[in-house]
Short mmCIF file of C-alpha atoms and ligand atoms in Angstrom, two decimals:
data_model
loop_
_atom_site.label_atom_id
_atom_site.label_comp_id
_atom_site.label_asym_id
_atom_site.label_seq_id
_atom_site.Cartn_x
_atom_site.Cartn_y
_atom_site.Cartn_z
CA UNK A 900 47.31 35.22 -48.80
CA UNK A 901 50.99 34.96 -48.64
CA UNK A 902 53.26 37.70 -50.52
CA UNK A 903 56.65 37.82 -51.08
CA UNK A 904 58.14 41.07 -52.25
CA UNK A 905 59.97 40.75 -55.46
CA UNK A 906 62.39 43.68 -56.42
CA UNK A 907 61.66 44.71 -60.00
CA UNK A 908 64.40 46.83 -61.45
CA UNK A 909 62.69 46.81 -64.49
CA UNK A 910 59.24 48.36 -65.25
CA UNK A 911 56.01 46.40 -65.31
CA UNK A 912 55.89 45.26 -68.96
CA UNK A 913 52.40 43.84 -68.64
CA UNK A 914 50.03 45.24 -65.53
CA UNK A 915 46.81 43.31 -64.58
CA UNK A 916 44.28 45.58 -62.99
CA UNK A 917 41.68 43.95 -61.01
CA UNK A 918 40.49 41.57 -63.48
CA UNK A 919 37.18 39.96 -63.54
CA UNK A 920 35.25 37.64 -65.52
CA UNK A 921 32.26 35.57 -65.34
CA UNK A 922 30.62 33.05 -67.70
CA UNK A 923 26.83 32.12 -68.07
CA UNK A 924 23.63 34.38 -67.42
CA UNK A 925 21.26 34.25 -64.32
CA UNK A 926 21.94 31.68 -61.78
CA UNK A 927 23.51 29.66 -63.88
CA UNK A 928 26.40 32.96 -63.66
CA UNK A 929 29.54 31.85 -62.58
CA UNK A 930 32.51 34.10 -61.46
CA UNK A 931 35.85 32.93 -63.46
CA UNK A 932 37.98 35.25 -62.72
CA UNK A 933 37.70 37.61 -59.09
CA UNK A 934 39.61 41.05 -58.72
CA UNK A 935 43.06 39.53 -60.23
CA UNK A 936 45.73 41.89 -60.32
CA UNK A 937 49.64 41.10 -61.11
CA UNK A 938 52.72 42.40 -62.56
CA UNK A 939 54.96 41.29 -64.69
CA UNK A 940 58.06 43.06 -65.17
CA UNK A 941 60.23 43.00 -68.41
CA UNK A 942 62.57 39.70 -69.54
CA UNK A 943 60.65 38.37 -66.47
CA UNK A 944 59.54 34.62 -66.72
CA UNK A 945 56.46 34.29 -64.46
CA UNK A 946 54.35 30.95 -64.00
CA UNK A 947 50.95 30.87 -63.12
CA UNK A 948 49.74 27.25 -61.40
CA UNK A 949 46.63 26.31 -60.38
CA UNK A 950 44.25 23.11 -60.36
CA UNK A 951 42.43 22.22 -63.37
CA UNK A 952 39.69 24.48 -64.12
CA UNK A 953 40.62 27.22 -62.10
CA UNK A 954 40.24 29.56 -64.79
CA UNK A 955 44.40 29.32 -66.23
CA UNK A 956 43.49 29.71 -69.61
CA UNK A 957 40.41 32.03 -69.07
CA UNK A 958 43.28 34.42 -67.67
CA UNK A 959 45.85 33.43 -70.72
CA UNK A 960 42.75 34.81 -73.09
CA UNK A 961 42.38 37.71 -70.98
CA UNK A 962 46.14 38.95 -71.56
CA UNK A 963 46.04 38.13 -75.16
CA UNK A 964 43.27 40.19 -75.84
CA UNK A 965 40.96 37.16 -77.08
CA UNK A 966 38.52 37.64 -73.92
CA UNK A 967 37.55 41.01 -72.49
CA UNK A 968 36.83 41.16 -68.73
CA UNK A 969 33.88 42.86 -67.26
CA UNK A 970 35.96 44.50 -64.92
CA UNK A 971 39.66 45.59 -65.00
CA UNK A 972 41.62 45.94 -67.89
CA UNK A 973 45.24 44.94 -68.67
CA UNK A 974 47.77 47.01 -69.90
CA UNK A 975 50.92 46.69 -71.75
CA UNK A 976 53.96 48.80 -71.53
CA UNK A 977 51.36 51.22 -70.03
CA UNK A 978 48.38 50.95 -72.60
CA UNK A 979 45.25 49.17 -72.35
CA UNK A 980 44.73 46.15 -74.49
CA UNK A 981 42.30 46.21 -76.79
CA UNK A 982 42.57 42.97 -78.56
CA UNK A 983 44.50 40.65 -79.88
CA UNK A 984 48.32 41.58 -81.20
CA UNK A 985 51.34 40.07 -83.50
CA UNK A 986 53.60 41.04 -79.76
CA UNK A 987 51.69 38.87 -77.92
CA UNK A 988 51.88 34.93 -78.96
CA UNK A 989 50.12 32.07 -77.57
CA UNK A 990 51.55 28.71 -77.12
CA UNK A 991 48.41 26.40 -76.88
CA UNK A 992 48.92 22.81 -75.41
CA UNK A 993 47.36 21.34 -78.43
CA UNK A 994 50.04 21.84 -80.70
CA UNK A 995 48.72 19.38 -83.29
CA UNK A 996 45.48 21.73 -84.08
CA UNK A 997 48.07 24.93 -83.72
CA UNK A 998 49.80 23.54 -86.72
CA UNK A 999 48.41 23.60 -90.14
CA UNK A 1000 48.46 19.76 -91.50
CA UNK A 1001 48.66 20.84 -95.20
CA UNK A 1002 51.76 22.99 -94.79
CA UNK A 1003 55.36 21.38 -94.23
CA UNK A 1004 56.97 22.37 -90.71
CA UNK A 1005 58.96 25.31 -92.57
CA UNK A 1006 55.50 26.91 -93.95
CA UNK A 1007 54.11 26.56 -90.76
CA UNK A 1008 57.11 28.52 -88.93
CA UNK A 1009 56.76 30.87 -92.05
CA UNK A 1010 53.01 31.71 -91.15
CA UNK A 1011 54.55 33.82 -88.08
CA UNK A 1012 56.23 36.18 -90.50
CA UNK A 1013 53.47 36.38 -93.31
CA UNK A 1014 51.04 39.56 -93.09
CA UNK A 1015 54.30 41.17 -91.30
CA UNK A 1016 56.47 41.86 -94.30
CA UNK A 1017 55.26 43.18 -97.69
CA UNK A 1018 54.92 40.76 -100.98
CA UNK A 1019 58.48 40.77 -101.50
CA UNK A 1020 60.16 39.59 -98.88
CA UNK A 1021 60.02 36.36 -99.79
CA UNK A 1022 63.86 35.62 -99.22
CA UNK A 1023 63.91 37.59 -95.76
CA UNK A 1024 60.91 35.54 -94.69
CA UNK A 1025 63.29 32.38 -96.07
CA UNK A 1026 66.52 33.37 -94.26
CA UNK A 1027 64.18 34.06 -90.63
CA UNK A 1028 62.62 30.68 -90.83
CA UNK A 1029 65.70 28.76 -91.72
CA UNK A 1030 67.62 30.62 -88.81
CA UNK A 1031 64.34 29.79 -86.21
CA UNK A 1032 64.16 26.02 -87.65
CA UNK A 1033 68.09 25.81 -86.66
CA UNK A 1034 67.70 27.29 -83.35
CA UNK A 1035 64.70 24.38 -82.54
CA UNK A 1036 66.52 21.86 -84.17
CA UNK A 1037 63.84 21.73 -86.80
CA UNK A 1038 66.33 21.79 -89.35
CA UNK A 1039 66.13 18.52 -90.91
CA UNK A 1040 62.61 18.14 -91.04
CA UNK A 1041 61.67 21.44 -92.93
CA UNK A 1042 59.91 19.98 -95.38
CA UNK A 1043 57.84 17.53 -93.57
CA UNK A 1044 54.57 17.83 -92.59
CA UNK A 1045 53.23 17.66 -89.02
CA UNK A 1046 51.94 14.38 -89.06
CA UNK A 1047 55.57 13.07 -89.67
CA UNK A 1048 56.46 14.40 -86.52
CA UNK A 1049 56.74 13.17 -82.91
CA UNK A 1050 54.21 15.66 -80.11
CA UNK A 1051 57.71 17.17 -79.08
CA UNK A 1052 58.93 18.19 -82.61
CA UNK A 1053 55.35 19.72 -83.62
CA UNK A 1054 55.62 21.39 -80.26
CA UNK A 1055 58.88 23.03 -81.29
CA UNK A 1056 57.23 23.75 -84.69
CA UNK A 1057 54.94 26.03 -82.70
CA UNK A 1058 56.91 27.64 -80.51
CA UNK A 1059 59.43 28.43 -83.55
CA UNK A 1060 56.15 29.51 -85.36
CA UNK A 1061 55.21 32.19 -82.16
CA UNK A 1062 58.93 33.35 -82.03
CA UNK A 1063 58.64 34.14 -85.68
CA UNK A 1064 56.17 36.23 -85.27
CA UNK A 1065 59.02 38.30 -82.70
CA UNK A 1066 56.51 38.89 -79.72
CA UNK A 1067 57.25 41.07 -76.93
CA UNK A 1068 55.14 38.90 -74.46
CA UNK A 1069 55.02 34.72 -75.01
CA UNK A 1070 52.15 33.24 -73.51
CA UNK A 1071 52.32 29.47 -72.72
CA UNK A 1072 49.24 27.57 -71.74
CA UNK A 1073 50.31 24.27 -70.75
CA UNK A 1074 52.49 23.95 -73.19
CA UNK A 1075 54.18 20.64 -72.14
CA UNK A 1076 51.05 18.86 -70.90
CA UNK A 1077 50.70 16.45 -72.96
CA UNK A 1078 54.20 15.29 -73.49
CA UNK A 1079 56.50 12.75 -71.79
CA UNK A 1080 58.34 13.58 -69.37
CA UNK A 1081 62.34 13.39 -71.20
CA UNK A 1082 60.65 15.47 -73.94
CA UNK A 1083 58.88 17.92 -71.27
CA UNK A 1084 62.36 18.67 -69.45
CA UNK A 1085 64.25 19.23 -72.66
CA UNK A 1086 61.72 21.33 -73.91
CA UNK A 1087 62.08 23.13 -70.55
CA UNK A 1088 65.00 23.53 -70.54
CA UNK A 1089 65.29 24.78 -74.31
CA UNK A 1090 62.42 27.30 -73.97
CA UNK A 1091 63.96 29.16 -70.39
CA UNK A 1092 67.45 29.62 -72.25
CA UNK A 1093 65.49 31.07 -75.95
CA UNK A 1094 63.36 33.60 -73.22
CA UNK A 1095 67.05 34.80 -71.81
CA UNK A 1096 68.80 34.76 -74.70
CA UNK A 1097 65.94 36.45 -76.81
CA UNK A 1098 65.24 39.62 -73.31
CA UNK A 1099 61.33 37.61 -73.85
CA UNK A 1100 58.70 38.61 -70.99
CA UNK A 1101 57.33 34.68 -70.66
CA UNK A 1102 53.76 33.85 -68.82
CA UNK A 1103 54.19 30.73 -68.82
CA UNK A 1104 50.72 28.66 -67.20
CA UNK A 1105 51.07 25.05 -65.95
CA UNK A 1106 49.10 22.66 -63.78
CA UNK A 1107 52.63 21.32 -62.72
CA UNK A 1108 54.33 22.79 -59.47
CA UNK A 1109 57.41 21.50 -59.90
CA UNK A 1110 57.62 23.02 -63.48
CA UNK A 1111 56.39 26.24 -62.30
CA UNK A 1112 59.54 26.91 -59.69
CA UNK A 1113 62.01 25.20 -62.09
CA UNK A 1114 61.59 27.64 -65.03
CA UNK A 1115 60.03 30.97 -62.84
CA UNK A 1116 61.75 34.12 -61.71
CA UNK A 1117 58.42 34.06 -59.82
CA UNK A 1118 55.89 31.81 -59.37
CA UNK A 1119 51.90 33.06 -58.95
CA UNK A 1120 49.40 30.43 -57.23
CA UNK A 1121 46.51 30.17 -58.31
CA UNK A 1122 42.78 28.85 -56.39
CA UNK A 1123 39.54 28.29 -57.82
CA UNK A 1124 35.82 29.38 -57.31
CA UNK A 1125 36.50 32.36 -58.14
CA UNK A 1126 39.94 32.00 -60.06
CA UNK A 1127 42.46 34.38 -58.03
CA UNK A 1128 45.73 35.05 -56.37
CA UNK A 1129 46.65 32.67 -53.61
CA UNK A 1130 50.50 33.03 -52.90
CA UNK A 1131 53.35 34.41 -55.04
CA UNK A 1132 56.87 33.57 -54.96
CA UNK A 1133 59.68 34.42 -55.91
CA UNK A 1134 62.23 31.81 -56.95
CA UNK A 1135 66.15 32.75 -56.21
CA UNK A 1136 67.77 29.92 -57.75
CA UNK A 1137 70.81 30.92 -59.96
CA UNK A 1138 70.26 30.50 -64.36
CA UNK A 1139 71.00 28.23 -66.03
CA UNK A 1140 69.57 25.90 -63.96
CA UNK A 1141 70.07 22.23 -64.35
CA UNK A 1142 67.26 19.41 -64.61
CA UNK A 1143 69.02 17.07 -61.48
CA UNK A 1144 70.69 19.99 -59.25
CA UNK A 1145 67.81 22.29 -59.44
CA UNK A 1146 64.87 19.66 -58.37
CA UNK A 1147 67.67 18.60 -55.19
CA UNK A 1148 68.20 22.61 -54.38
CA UNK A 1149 67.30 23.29 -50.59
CA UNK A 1150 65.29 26.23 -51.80
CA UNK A 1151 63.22 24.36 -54.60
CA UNK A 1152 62.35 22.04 -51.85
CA UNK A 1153 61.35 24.82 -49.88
CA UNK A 1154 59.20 26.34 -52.43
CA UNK A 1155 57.68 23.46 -53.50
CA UNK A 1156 57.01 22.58 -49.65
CA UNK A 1157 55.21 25.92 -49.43
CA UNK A 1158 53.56 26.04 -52.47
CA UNK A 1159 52.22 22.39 -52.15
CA UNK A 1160 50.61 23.09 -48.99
CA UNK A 1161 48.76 26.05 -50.64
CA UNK A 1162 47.59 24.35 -53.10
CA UNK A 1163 46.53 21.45 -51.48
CA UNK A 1164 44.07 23.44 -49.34
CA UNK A 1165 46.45 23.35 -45.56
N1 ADP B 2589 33.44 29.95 -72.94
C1 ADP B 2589 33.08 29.49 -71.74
N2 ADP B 2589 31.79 29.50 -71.33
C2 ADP B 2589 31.43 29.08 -70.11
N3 ADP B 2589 32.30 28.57 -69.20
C3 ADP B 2589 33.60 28.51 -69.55
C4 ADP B 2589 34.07 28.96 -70.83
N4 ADP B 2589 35.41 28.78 -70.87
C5 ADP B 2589 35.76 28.24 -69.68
N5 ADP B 2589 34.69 28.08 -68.89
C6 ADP B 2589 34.71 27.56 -67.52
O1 ADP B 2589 35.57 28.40 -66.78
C7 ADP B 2589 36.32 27.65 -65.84
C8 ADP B 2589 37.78 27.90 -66.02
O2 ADP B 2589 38.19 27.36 -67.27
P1 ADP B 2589 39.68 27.45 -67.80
O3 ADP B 2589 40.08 28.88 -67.86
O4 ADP B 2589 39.76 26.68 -69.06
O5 ADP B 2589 40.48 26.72 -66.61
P2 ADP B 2589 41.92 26.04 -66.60
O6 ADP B 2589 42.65 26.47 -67.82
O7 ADP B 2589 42.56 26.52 -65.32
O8 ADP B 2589 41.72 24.57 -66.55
C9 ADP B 2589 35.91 26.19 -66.04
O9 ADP B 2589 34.98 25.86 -65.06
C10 ADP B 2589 35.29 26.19 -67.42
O10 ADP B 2589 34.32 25.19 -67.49
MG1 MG B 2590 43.53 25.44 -69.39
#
C-alpha cells in the first residue's frame, strides 16, 4: 500500500474508523467493506475511485448513515453517526429518480429547505431557491418539470436541491456517470468552484481516474474483494484548475501514471 502524507491544517471533519461490512448469511457471506479507515479534513474535496463493484457506494451509505457497519463506526466533527442527517447530502448518479416528476425544477430545489423552516417561511424558502436556481443556471427553467430537461440540467436540479438543504458534508456517488462528456467537464468544473466558494467538505466517488485527480485535494484508491484502501494521493495542482492545462500538467500525468498502475493490478 502506497501512502502519501498529506498535511491537514484543518481538523478531521469526518473520521472513518476501521470500517467493515459484509452482505449475505453463511457461505454465501461476502466481505464488502475490510478494516477501512480515512480522514477527511474540513473544505477538503476527497475522491474515492475504484472498479465497479468494489463496494463505492456501499461506503457512500456507510458515511451517510443509511448503512451501519458491523465493525467501526464513523464520526463527524468528533461524534459517531447514528443515521442519516439534513448536513450530510447525497448526490446519486440517477438524478432522474432523485427528482420528483410531479414537481417543477423550483419545487424540487424547494424540497431541500422544507421540514427545515417552520410553516411560515414560505417567502425565505422562495428567496433561497431563487438565489440556488441562479447560481446553477436553473433560472429559466423554474417552472418546468424534469422531464423537460436535458440529464445535465436535472443533474444541476439535484445538486441545487442537496445544497439547499446547506450540508456540512456533500456526498457524490458518481454523479457524472451517465452524462456526456462536454456536460461532465462543465459540471466539473461548476461543482469544484460551488465546494470552494461555499468552505463544503466534498466526498466525491467516481469510477473515473482522470476525474478523481482533476477535482481532488486528495485522491483515495480503492480495490475490491474486500473493498479497501489501496493508495492515496495527494494532488498539488494549483485551483482553479482548467479543463485543457490541468489534464497536460506534468504532475496529473504523474498521478494518473501511478494511480493507473494501481488500479490496473501492476
Ligand atoms: N444490499 C445488498 N445486498 C447484498 N449485496 C450487495 C448489496 N448492495 C451491494 N451489494 C454488493 O456489494 C458489492 C459492492 O457494491 P457497491 O457498493 O454498489 O459497489 P460500487 O458502487 O463500487 O460499484 C457488489 O458486489 C454488490 O453486488
Ligand atoms: Mg456504485
Amino acid at each position: 500500500m502506497t501512502r502519501v502524507q498529506t498535511v491537514q491544517t484543518q481538523p478531521a471533519a469526518v473520521s472513518v474508523c476501521g470500517v467493515s461490512l459484509a452482505y449475505g448469511t453463511g457461505v454465501q457471506r461476502r466481505t464488502i467493506l475490510a478494516q477501512m479507515s480515512f480522514e477527511v479534513a474540513a473544505g477538503e474535496f476527497l475522491c474515492l475511485v475504484g472498479p465497479s463493484g468494489c463496494g463505492k457506494t456501499t461506503l457512500l451509505r456507510v458515511l451517510a448513515g443509511l448503512a451501519r457497519p458491523d465493525a467501526g463506526q464513523v464520526l463527524v466533527d468528533g461524534v459517531a453517526i447514528s443515521g442519516p442527517s439534513r448536513d450530510r447530502a447525497i448526490v446519486f448518479q440517477d438524478y432522474s429518480r432523485a427528482l420528483l416528476p410531479w414537481r417543477t425544477v423550483a419545487g424540487n430545489v424547494a424540497l431541500g429547505l422544507e421540514g427545515a423552516h417552520g410553516g411560515d417561511a414560505a417567502r425565505a424558502i422562495e428567496a433561497r431557491v431563487a438565489e440556488l436556481l441562479q447560481t446553477m443556471s436553473l433560472a429559466h427553467v423554474a417552472r418546468h418539470y424534469p422531464r423537460q430537461l436535458s440529464g445535465g440540467m436535472q443533474q444541476r436540479v439535484q445538486i441545487a436541491r442537496c445544497l439547499a438543504q446547506a450540508p456540512r458534508l456533500l456526498l457524490m456517488d458518481e454523479p457524472f456517470g451517465a452524462l456526456d462528456a462536454l456536460t461532465r467537464q462543465s459540471l466539473q468544473d461548476e461543482v469544484a468552484r460551488l465546494a470552494r466558494a461555499e468552505g463544503k467538505t466534498v466526498v466525491f466517488i467516481t469510477h473515473d481516474l482522470e476525474e478523481a485527480i482533476y477535482l481532488g485535494d486528495r485522491v483515495i484508491a480503492l480495490a475490491a474483494n474486500p473493498g479497501r484502501i489501496e493508495a492515496e494521493v495527494a494532488v498539488e495542482i494549483p485551483r482553479p484548475r482548467h479543463q485543457l492545462e490541468t489534464r497536460e500538467d506534468a504532475r496529473f500525468l504523474a498521478l494518473r501514471h501511478q494511480l493507473f498502475g494501481l488500479l490496473a493490478g501492476h
